Each structure stands twice: as structure tokens, then as C-alpha cells.
Amino acid sequence: MTLAHAGERLIDMDRNYFLKNLAIGLVMFFICAFISRADDNAEVVFIVAGANALLFPFAKRAVENVVFRYTRKGFWSSGPVLTGAANGGYTLVYGFYFALAIPIGLLFLISLYVKRKAAM
């Protein structure tokens, strides 16, 4: 989905978007699993990070839906968003998505279910 289509399809998620963001979530999962492999609570970290990895694409879509609703297309194609310094910001944002993937992802799935049910 491109930014031009964001207003038309805020809820839908195509397969490429899902798989790309699932890969990002899985990379973050493996980083968390590697870091906590010798920890006493490794099993808990493994389960929570696994759930976060699976819900990461939904959490990212939910946040993008809110952001695209309140920003213009020109903001995302110019200025500080495209500089090399923005990469650190993207890292923080992806970390935020991953850390809060369970609540945000579940909220997205619930809202998707409610909207689909209302459309029927």
C-alpha cells in the first residue's frame, strides 16, 4: 500500500506489507532471544517476544493509520524524514512498535473485526 492509497484503504493490509513487517518483527525477536538466552526468565522473554513478532505488522499498521489520518503526504516525502539522521528515529519507532505490539496489535485486530462486522 502506498501513501497515496492510505486514505482509501486504512484498514486493509496486503501480503507484501505483512511479510516485510513480519520479517522485521522476526529479526527483533531473534535479537531479543539471543540477548536473553542465558537469563533466568528466558522462556517468558521468548514467549512475549514471539507474540510481539507476530503482532508487529498489525501494530505498525495501526500507528500508521493514525499518523496518515493527521499528516499530509508531502511531510513523508521531504525534509528531515529523508535524511541520514532519520535512521536513528526509525530505529526508535520500530523499537516502540515491537515493545507495544501486543496491546496495539490487539487493538488493531479488534477494530478490524468491529468494522468488518458493521459492514456486513
PDB file of C-alpha atoms in Angstrom:
ATOM      1  CA  MET A   1       0.000   0.000   0.000  1.00  0.00           C
ATOM      2  CA  THR A   2       1.364   3.372  -0.910  1.00  0.00           C
ATOM      3  CA  LEU A   3       0.795   6.626   0.879  1.00  0.00           C
ATOM      4  CA  ALA A   4      -1.475   7.778  -1.958  1.00  0.00           C
ATOM      5  CA  HIS A   5      -3.822   4.905  -1.194  1.00  0.00           C
ATOM      6  CA  ALA A   6      -3.694   5.387   2.572  1.00  0.00           C
ATOM      7  CA  GLY A   7      -6.900   7.388   2.642  1.00  0.00           C
ATOM      8  CA  GLU A   8      -8.763   4.805   0.563  1.00  0.00           C
ATOM      9  CA  ARG A   9      -7.716   1.670   2.428  1.00  0.00           C
ATOM     10  CA  LEU A  10      -6.794   2.446   6.015  1.00  0.00           C
ATOM     11  CA  ILE A  11      -7.643  -0.999   7.266  1.00  0.00           C
ATOM     12  CA  ASP A  12      -6.584  -3.402   4.509  1.00  0.00           C
ATOM     13  CA  MET A  13      -3.132  -4.896   4.592  1.00  0.00           C
ATOM     14  CA  ASP A  14      -1.647  -6.609   1.557  1.00  0.00           C
ATOM     15  CA  ARG A  15       0.553  -9.695   1.727  1.00  0.00           C
ATOM     16  CA  ASN A  16       3.831  -7.928   0.855  1.00  0.00           C
ATOM     17  CA  TYR A  17       3.344  -5.345   3.617  1.00  0.00           C
ATOM     18  CA  PHE A  18       2.579  -8.083   6.130  1.00  0.00           C
ATOM     19  CA  LEU A  19       5.534 -10.280   5.155  1.00  0.00           C
ATOM     20  CA  LYS A  20       8.012  -7.381   5.103  1.00  0.00           C
ATOM     21  CA  ASN A  21       6.972  -6.238   8.558  1.00  0.00           C
ATOM     22  CA  LEU A  22       6.793  -9.794   9.854  1.00  0.00           C
ATOM     23  CA  ALA A  23      10.435 -10.201   8.789  1.00  0.00           C
ATOM     24  CA  ILE A  24      11.337  -7.066  10.766  1.00  0.00           C
ATOM     25  CA  GLY A  25       9.455  -8.440  13.775  1.00  0.00           C
ATOM     26  CA  LEU A  26      11.241 -11.787  13.474  1.00  0.00           C
ATOM     27  CA  VAL A  27      14.648 -10.084  13.345  1.00  0.00           C
ATOM     28  CA  MET A  28      13.759  -8.226  16.537  1.00  0.00           C
ATOM     29  CA  PHE A  29      12.558 -11.495  18.041  1.00  0.00           C
ATOM     30  CA  PHE A  30      15.875 -13.197  17.304  1.00  0.00           C
ATOM     31  CA  ILE A  31      17.779 -10.263  18.795  1.00  0.00           C
ATOM     32  CA  CYS A  32      15.708 -10.481  21.994  1.00  0.00           C
ATOM     33  CA  ALA A  33      16.088 -14.262  22.123  1.00  0.00           C
ATOM     34  CA  PHE A  34      19.852 -14.032  21.627  1.00  0.00           C
ATOM     35  CA  ILE A  35      20.299 -11.369  24.288  1.00  0.00           C
ATOM     36  CA  SER A  36      18.187 -13.166  26.899  1.00  0.00           C
ATOM     37  CA  ARG A  37      19.230 -16.756  26.177  1.00  0.00           C
ATOM     38  CA  ALA A  38      21.164 -17.110  29.449  1.00  0.00           C
ATOM     39  CA  ASP A  39      18.657 -15.179  31.558  1.00  0.00           C
ATOM     40  CA  ASP A  40      16.568 -16.851  34.244  1.00  0.00           C
ATOM     41  CA  ASN A  41      13.367 -15.655  32.571  1.00  0.00           C
ATOM     42  CA  ALA A  42      14.389 -16.671  29.047  1.00  0.00           C
ATOM     43  CA  GLU A  43      11.185 -18.644  28.479  1.00  0.00           C
ATOM     44  CA  VAL A  44       8.988 -15.656  29.320  1.00  0.00           C
ATOM     45  CA  VAL A  45      11.055 -13.346  27.116  1.00  0.00           C
ATOM     46  CA  PHE A  46      10.874 -15.915  24.313  1.00  0.00           C
ATOM     47  CA  ILE A  47       7.066 -16.149  24.511  1.00  0.00           C
ATOM     48  CA  VAL A  48       6.475 -12.391  24.777  1.00  0.00           C
ATOM     49  CA  ALA A  49       8.962 -11.597  22.005  1.00  0.00           C
ATOM     50  CA  GLY A  50       7.340 -14.266  19.811  1.00  0.00           C
ATOM     51  CA  ALA A  51       3.897 -12.741  20.328  1.00  0.00           C
ATOM     52  CA  ASN A  52       5.343  -9.289  19.631  1.00  0.00           C
ATOM     53  CA  ALA A  53       6.937 -10.536  16.410  1.00  0.00           C
ATOM     54  CA  LEU A  54       3.629 -11.945  15.166  1.00  0.00           C
ATOM     55  CA  LEU A  55       1.660  -8.803  16.088  1.00  0.00           C
ATOM     56  CA  PHE A  56       4.324  -6.342  14.867  1.00  0.00           C
ATOM     57  CA  PRO A  57       2.778  -5.802  11.377  1.00  0.00           C
ATOM     58  CA  PHE A  58      -0.630  -5.091  12.909  1.00  0.00           C
ATOM     59  CA  ALA A  59       0.791  -2.652  15.455  1.00  0.00           C
ATOM     60  CA  LYS A  60       2.693  -0.832  12.739  1.00  0.00           C
ATOM     61  CA  ARG A  61      -0.425  -0.585  10.564  1.00  0.00           C
ATOM     62  CA  ALA A  62      -2.478   0.736  13.497  1.00  0.00           C
ATOM     63  CA  VAL A  63       0.019   3.507  14.224  1.00  0.00           C
ATOM     64  CA  GLU A  64       0.307   4.342  10.512  1.00  0.00           C
ATOM     65  CA  ASN A  65      -3.471   4.619  10.254  1.00  0.00           C
ATOM     66  CA  VAL A  66      -3.485   7.262  12.977  1.00  0.00           C
ATOM     67  CA  VAL A  67      -0.464   9.104  11.557  1.00  0.00           C
ATOM     68  CA  PHE A  68      -1.778   9.128   7.973  1.00  0.00           C
ATOM     69  CA  ARG A  69      -5.084  10.483   9.173  1.00  0.00           C
ATOM     70  CA  TYR A  70      -3.451  13.596  10.660  1.00  0.00           C
ATOM     71  CA  THR A  71      -0.477  14.296   8.365  1.00  0.00           C
ATOM     72  CA  ARG A  72      -0.093  15.301   4.738  1.00  0.00           C
ATOM     73  CA  LYS A  73       1.580  13.255   2.008  1.00  0.00           C
ATOM     74  CA  GLY A  74       4.218  15.953   1.458  1.00  0.00           C
ATOM     75  CA  PHE A  75       5.514  15.570   5.009  1.00  0.00           C
ATOM     76  CA  TRP A  76       6.629  11.985   4.416  1.00  0.00           C
ATOM     77  CA  SER A  77       8.373  12.684   1.116  1.00  0.00           C
ATOM     78  CA  SER A  78      10.542  15.656   2.113  1.00  0.00           C
ATOM     79  CA  GLY A  79      12.611  17.264   4.805  1.00  0.00           C
ATOM     80  CA  PRO A  80      14.017  15.607   7.893  1.00  0.00           C
ATOM     81  CA  VAL A  81      12.247  12.299   7.261  1.00  0.00           C
ATOM     82  CA  LEU A  82      14.583  11.537   4.324  1.00  0.00           C
ATOM     83  CA  THR A  83      17.920  12.489   5.919  1.00  0.00           C
ATOM     84  CA  GLY A  84      20.500  10.042   7.167  1.00  0.00           C
ATOM     85  CA  ALA A  85      19.854  11.170  10.738  1.00  0.00           C
ATOM     86  CA  ALA A  86      16.279   9.909  10.453  1.00  0.00           C
ATOM     87  CA  ASN A  87      17.521   6.299  10.622  1.00  0.00           C
ATOM     88  CA  GLY A  88      18.025   6.591  14.374  1.00  0.00           C
ATOM     89  CA  GLY A  89      14.458   7.808  14.650  1.00  0.00           C
ATOM     90  CA  TYR A  90      13.224   4.849  12.618  1.00  0.00           C
ATOM     91  CA  THR A  91      15.078   2.522  14.969  1.00  0.00           C
ATOM     92  CA  LEU A  92      13.349   4.068  17.954  1.00  0.00           C
ATOM     93  CA  VAL A  93       9.953   3.894  16.251  1.00  0.00           C
ATOM     94  CA  TYR A  94      10.392   0.232  15.295  1.00  0.00           C
ATOM     95  CA  GLY A  95      11.506  -0.499  18.860  1.00  0.00           C
ATOM     96  CA  PHE A  96       8.356   1.238  20.093  1.00  0.00           C
ATOM     97  CA  TYR A  97       6.225  -0.825  17.704  1.00  0.00           C
ATOM     98  CA  PHE A  98       7.890  -4.029  18.863  1.00  0.00           C
ATOM     99  CA  ALA A  99       7.673  -3.229  22.581  1.00  0.00           C
ATOM    100  CA  LEU A 100       3.986  -2.356  22.383  1.00  0.00           C
ATOM    101  CA  ALA A 101       2.991  -4.791  19.638  1.00  0.00           C
ATOM    102  CA  ILE A 102       0.705  -6.865  21.841  1.00  0.00           C
ATOM    103  CA  PRO A 103      -1.652  -4.091  23.015  1.00  0.00           C
ATOM    104  CA  ILE A 104      -1.535  -2.036  19.815  1.00  0.00           C
ATOM    105  CA  GLY A 105      -1.809  -5.093  17.564  1.00  0.00           C
ATOM    106  CA  LEU A 106      -4.742  -6.475  19.517  1.00  0.00           C
ATOM    107  CA  LEU A 107      -6.490  -3.093  19.391  1.00  0.00           C
ATOM    108  CA  PHE A 108      -5.998  -3.068  15.622  1.00  0.00           C
ATOM    109  CA  LEU A 109      -7.405  -6.572  15.210  1.00  0.00           C
ATOM    110  CA  ILE A 110     -10.403  -5.739  17.418  1.00  0.00           C
ATOM    111  CA  SER A 111     -11.118  -2.556  15.448  1.00  0.00           C
ATOM    112  CA  LEU A 112     -10.759  -4.510  12.193  1.00  0.00           C
ATOM    113  CA  TYR A 113     -13.259  -7.092  13.436  1.00  0.00           C
ATOM    114  CA  VAL A 114     -15.725  -4.420  14.562  1.00  0.00           C
ATOM    115  CA  LYS A 115     -15.511  -2.544  11.241  1.00  0.00           C
ATOM    116  CA  ARG A 116     -15.917  -5.741   9.209  1.00  0.00           C
ATOM    117  CA  LYS A 117     -18.866  -6.790  11.361  1.00  0.00           C
ATOM    118  CA  ALA A 118     -20.506  -3.359  10.925  1.00  0.00           C
ATOM    119  CA  ALA A 119     -20.028  -3.537   7.144  1.00  0.00           C
ATOM    120  CA  MET A 120     -21.947  -6.833   6.943  1.00  0.00           C
TER     121      MET A 120
END
